[in-house]
Structure formats: structure tokens, C-alpha cells
CSV table of C-alpha atoms in Angstrom, one decimal:
chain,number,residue,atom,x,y,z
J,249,UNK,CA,-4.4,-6.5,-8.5
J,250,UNK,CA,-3.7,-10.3,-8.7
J,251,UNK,CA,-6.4,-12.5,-6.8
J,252,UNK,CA,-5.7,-15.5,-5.2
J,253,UNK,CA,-3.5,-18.4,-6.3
J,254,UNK,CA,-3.7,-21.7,-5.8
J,255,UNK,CA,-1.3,-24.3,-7.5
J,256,UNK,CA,-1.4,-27.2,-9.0
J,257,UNK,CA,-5.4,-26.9,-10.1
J,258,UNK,CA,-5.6,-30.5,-10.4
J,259,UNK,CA,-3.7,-33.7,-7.9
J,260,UNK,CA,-3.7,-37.1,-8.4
J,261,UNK,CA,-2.0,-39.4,-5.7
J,262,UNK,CA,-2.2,-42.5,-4.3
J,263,UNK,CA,-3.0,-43.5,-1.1
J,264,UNK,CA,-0.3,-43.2,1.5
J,265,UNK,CA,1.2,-40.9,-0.4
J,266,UNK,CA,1.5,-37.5,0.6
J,267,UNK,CA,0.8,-34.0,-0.9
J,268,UNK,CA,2.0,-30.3,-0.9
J,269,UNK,CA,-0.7,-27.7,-1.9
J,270,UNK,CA,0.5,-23.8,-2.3
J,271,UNK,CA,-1.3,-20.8,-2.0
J,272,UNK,CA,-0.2,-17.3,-2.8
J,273,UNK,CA,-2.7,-14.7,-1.2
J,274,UNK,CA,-3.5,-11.3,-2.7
J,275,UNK,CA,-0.5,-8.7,-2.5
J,276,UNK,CA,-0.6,-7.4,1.2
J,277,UNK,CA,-2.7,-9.7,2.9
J,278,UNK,CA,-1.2,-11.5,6.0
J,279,UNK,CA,-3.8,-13.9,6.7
J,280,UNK,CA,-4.7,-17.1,4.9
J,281,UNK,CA,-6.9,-19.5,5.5
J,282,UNK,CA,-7.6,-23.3,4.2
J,283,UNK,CA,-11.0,-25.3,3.6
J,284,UNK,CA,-11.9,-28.7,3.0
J,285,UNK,CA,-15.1,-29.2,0.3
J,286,UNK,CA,-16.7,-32.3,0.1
J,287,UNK,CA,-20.2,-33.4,-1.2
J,288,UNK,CA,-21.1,-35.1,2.2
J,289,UNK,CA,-19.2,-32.4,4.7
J,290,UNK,CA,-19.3,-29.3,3.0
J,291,UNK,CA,-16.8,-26.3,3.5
J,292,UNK,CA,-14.8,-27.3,6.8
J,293,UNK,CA,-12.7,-25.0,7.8
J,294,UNK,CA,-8.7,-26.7,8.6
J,295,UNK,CA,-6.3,-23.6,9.5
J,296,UNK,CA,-5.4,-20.1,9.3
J,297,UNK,CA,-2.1,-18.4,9.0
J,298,UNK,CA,-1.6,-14.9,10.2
J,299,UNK,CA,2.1,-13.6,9.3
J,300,UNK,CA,3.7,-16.7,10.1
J,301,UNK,CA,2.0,-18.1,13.0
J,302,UNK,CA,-1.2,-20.4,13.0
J,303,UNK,CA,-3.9,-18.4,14.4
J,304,UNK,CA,-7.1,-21.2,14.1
J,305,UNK,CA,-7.1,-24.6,13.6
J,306,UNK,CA,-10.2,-26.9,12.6
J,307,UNK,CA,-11.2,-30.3,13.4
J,308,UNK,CA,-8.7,-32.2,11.4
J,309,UNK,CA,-6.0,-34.7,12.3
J,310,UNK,CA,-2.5,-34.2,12.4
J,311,UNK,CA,-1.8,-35.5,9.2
J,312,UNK,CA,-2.7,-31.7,7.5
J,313,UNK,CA,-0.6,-29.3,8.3
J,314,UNK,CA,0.5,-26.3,6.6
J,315,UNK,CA,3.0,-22.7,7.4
J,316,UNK,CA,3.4,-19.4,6.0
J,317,UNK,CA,6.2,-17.8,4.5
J,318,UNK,CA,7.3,-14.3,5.1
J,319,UNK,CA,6.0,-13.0,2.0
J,320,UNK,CA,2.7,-14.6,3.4
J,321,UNK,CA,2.7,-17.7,1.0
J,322,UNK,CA,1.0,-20.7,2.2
J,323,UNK,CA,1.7,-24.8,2.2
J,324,UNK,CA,-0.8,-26.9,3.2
J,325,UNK,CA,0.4,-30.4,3.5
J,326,UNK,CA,-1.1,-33.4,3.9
J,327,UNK,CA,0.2,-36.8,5.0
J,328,UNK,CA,-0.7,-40.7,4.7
J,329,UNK,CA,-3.3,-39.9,2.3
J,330,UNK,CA,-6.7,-41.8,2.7
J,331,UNK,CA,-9.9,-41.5,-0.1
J,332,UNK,CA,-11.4,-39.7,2.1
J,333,UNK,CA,-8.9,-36.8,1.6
J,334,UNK,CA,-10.4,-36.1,-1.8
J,335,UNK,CA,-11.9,-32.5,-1.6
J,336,UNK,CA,-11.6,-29.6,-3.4
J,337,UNK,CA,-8.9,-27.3,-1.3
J,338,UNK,CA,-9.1,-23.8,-1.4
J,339,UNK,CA,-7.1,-21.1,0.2
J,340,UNK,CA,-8.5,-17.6,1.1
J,341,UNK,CA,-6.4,-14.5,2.4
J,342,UNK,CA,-7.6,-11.0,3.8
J,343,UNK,CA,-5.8,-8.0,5.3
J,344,UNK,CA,-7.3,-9.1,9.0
J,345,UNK,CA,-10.4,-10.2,10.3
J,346,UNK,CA,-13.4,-9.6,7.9
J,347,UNK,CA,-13.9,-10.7,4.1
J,348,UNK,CA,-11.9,-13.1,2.4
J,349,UNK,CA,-10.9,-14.0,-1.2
J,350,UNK,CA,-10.9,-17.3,-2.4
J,351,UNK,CA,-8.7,-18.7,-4.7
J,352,UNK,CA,-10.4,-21.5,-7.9
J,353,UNK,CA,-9.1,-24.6,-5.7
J,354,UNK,CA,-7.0,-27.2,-5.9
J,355,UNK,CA,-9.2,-30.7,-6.8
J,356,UNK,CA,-6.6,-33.8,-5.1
J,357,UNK,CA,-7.9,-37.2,-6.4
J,358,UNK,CA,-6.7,-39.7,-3.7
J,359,UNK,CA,-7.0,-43.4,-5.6
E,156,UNK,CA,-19.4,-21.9,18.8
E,157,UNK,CA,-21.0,-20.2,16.0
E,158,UNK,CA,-23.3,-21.9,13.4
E,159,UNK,CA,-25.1,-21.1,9.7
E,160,UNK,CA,-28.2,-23.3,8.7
E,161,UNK,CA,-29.2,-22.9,5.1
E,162,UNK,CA,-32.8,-24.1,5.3
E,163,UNK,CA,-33.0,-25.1,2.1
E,164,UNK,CA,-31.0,-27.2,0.2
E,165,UNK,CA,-32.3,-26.6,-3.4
E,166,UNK,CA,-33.9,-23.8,-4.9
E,167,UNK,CA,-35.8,-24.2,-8.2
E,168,UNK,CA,-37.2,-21.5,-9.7
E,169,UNK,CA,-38.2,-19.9,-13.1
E,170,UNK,CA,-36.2,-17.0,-15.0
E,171,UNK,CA,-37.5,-13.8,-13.8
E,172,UNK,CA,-38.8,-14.9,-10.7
E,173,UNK,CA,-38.2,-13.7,-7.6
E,174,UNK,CA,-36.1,-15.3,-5.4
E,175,UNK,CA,-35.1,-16.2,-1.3
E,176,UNK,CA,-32.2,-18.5,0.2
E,177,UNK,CA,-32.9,-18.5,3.6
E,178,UNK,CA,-29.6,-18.6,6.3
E,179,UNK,CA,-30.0,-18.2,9.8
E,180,UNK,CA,-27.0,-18.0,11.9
E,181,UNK,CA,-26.3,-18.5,15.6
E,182,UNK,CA,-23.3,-16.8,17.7
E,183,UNK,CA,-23.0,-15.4,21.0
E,184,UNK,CA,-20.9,-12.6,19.8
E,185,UNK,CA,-21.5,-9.9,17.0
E,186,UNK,CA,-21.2,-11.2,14.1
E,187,UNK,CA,-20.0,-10.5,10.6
E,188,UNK,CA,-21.7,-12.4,7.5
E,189,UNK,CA,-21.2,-13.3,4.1
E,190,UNK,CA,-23.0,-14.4,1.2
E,191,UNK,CA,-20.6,-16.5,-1.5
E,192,UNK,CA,-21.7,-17.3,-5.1
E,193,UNK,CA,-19.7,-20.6,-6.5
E,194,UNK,CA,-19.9,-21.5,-10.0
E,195,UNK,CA,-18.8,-25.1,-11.3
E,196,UNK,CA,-15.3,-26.3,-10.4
E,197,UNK,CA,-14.9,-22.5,-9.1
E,198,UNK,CA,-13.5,-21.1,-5.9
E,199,UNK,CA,-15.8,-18.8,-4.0
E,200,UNK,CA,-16.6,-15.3,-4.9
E,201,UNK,CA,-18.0,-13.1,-2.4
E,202,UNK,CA,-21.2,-11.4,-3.4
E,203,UNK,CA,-22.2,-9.3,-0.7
E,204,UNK,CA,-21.1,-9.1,3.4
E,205,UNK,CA,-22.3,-7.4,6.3
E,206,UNK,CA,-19.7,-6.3,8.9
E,207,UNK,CA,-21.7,-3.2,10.4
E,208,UNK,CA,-23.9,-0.5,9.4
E,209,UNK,CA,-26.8,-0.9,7.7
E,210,UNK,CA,-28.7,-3.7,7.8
E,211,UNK,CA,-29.3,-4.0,4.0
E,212,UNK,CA,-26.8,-4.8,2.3
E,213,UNK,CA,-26.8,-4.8,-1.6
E,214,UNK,CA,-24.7,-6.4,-4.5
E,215,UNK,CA,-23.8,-5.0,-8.0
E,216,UNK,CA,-25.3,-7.6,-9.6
E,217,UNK,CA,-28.9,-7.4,-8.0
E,218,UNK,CA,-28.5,-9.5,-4.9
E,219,UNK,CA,-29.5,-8.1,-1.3
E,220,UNK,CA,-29.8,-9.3,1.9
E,221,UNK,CA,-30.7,-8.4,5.4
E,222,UNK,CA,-29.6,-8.8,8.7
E,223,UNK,CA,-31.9,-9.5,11.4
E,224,UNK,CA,-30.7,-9.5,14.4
E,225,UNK,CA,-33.8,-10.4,16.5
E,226,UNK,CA,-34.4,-13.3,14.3
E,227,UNK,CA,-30.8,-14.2,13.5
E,228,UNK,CA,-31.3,-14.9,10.0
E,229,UNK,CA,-29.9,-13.5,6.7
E,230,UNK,CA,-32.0,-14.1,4.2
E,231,UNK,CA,-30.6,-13.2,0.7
E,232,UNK,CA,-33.2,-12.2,-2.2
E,233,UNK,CA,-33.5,-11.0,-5.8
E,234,UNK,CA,-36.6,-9.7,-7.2
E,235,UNK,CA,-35.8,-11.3,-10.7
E,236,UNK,CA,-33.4,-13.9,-11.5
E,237,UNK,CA,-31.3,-14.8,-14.5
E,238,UNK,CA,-30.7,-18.4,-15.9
E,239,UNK,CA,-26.8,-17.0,-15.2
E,240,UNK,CA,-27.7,-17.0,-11.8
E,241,UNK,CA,-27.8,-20.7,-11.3
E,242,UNK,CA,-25.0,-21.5,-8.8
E,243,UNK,CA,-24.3,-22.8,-5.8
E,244,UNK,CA,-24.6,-19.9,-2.7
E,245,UNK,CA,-23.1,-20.3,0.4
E,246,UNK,CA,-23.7,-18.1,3.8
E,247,UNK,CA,-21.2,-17.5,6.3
E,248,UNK,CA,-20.5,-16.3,9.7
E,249,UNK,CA,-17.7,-14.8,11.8
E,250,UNK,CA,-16.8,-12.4,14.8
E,251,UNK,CA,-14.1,-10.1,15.8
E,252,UNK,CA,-12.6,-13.0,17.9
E,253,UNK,CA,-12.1,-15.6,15.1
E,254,UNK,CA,-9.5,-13.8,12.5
E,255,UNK,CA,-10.0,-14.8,9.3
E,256,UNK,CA,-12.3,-18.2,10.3
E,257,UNK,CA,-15.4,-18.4,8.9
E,258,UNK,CA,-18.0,-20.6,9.4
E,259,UNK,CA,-20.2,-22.2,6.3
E,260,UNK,CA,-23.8,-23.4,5.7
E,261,UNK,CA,-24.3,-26.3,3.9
E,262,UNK,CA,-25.0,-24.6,0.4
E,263,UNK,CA,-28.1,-23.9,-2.0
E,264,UNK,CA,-28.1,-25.2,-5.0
E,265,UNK,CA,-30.3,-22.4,-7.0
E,266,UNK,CA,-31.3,-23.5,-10.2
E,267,UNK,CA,-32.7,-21.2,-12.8
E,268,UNK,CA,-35.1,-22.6,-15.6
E,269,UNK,CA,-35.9,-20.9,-18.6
């Protein structure tokens, strides 16, 4: 069974600029969810997708935003990037409510 | 809300050893809690969770931890560790009423010295 899929591993992009992160969860899991890592903040939590609709939302401004597909795949974009957008991003999905599986992360430079 | 303090934020400790990272958790609904291992520019792996049951929970690579319930910690141990064990771990909480949100400590860094 395939884990969790997270493309591109690596971003660089300017700031201003905007991004488009993708996530495809494990084959029959309808919920993913997107985190924010940082040295200083940790593993913040930013929103969950639950077939199709957003179920959760962090602390975040507007500028991230994301959807789900029908086949569960995930977008989480980001607008008017700022430094302080560099994080590692990574995606989880699970069947429900319980345990979730990460994906490796997408690492987005802002410069 | 629901919260996870890691009380320590860097664990040193000698190959063979025995180990504790301390979480403690606070929630005023039942919870569900997790224990994640993350390895350098890695995503998270789960290594062990409690969702009901027992209150020992156990991985298959050593790792166990306990969930008190009275003292709303869970504490995760190993009676001997590895120098492959050195990684960040991460506790997490959640409840029936928040999907698939969890909520993180801040990390320990456990480090592993020959």
C-alpha cells in the first residue's frame, strides 16, 4: 500500500509570489490534514479536508488555503508569500478520526 | 482547547540506557494520543497511539508508553536505547470531536551517545 505523497519535496520562491503544494493521501482515506513546522512554532496545525469539505481550520491567515478533490487529493495554496512562510509542509490522511500518516514534506524556501 | 507539554526539550543519554520523554496533555474531552518519531528532513512516523483499551501501549521497536489519566500525562519509555534511536519525538493529542486535528508538543530532541 502506497503511503503518503507529497510533491514537489523541495520550493524555492520569492516573496510575493505564490505556491501550490499537493498531497495525495493513502488509497481510501478521506481525510487530510496540513501542518506548518518551523524551528520557533513547531507543528501548527492549518486545515483538514474531509471528502471535499473543510472540516478544521487553524490559526492562519487567509492567504493559505487549500481543497480536496474527489479522489481525496489535496492543494494547499499559499498566497503573497512572506519569509516567514518557510516551514516544512506536510500533509497527513486517515480513514476518520484517529491515527494519521504523514507524508516526507514539502521544504518551501521563501527568499 | 486541548494542549500537549513536552517537559523536556532535549534528552541526552548514553547507548543502552534507559530512557523517559515526558508529555502531559490537557483536554476536557477523552482523548486519543500519539507518540511520533521524526528522523532528519523526514515526515512523521507514528510509533505508538492510544485510542482506548489498555493503558499500555507498546511499539515494535521497543518503545511503550502509558496513559494516565489521573495525572494526564503520557510518558513514553524504553528500557535500552540505540544510537538509531536519536530523533526527534513528538506527542500528540486529539478527541472524537476534532476529526483528523491533532494537537503537537513542542518536540524532544533525544540524542543517543555511544
Amino acid at each position: 500500500k502506497a503511503g503518503v505523497t507529497q510533491t514537489p519535496r523541495y520550493l524555492i520562491k520569492t516573496r510575493g509570489q505564490q505556491v501550490t503544494l499537493s498531497c495525495s493521501p493513502i488509497s481510501g482515506h478521506r481525510s487530510v490534514s496540513w501542518y506548518q513546522q518551523t524551528p520557533g512554532q513547531g507543528l501548527q496545525f492549518l486545515f483538514e479536508y474531509f471528502s471535499e469539505t473543510q472540516r478544521n481550520k487553524g490559526n492562519f491567515p487567509g492567504r493559505f488555503s487549500g481543497r480536496q478533490f474527489s479522489n481525496s487529493r489535496s492543494e494547499m495554496n499559499v498566497s503573497t508569500l512572506e519569509l516567514g512562510d518557510s516551514a516544512l509542509y506536510l500533509c497527513a490522511s486517515s480513514l476518520d478520526k484517529g491515527e494519521a500518516f504523514f507524508g516526507q514534506g514539502t521544504r518551501l524556501t521563501v527568499v | 482547547a486541548q494542549s500537549v507539554t513536552q517537559l523536556d526539550s532535549q534528552v541526552p543519554v548514553f547507548e543502552e540506557a534507559p530512557v523517559e520523554l515526558r508529555c502531559n496533555y490537557s483536554s476536557s474531552v477523552s482523548v486519543y494520543l500519539f507518540w511520533y518519531v521524526q528522523y532528519p528532513n523526514q515526515g512523521l512516523q507514528l510509533l505508538l497511539k492510544y485510542l482506548s483499551g489498555s493503558t499500555l501501549v507498546e511499539s515494535i521497536n521497543g518503545f511503550e508508553a502509558e496513559f494516565n489519566k489521573s495525572q494526564t500525562s503520557f510518558h513514553l519509555r524504553k528500557p535500552s536505547v540505540h544510537i538509531s534511536d536519536t530523533a526527534e519525538y513528538f506527542c500528540a493529542v486529539t478527541s472524537w470531536n476534532q476529526g483528523g486535528k491533532l494537537i503537537f508538543g513542542q518536540g524532544t530532541e533525544l540524542s543517543v551517545k555511544p
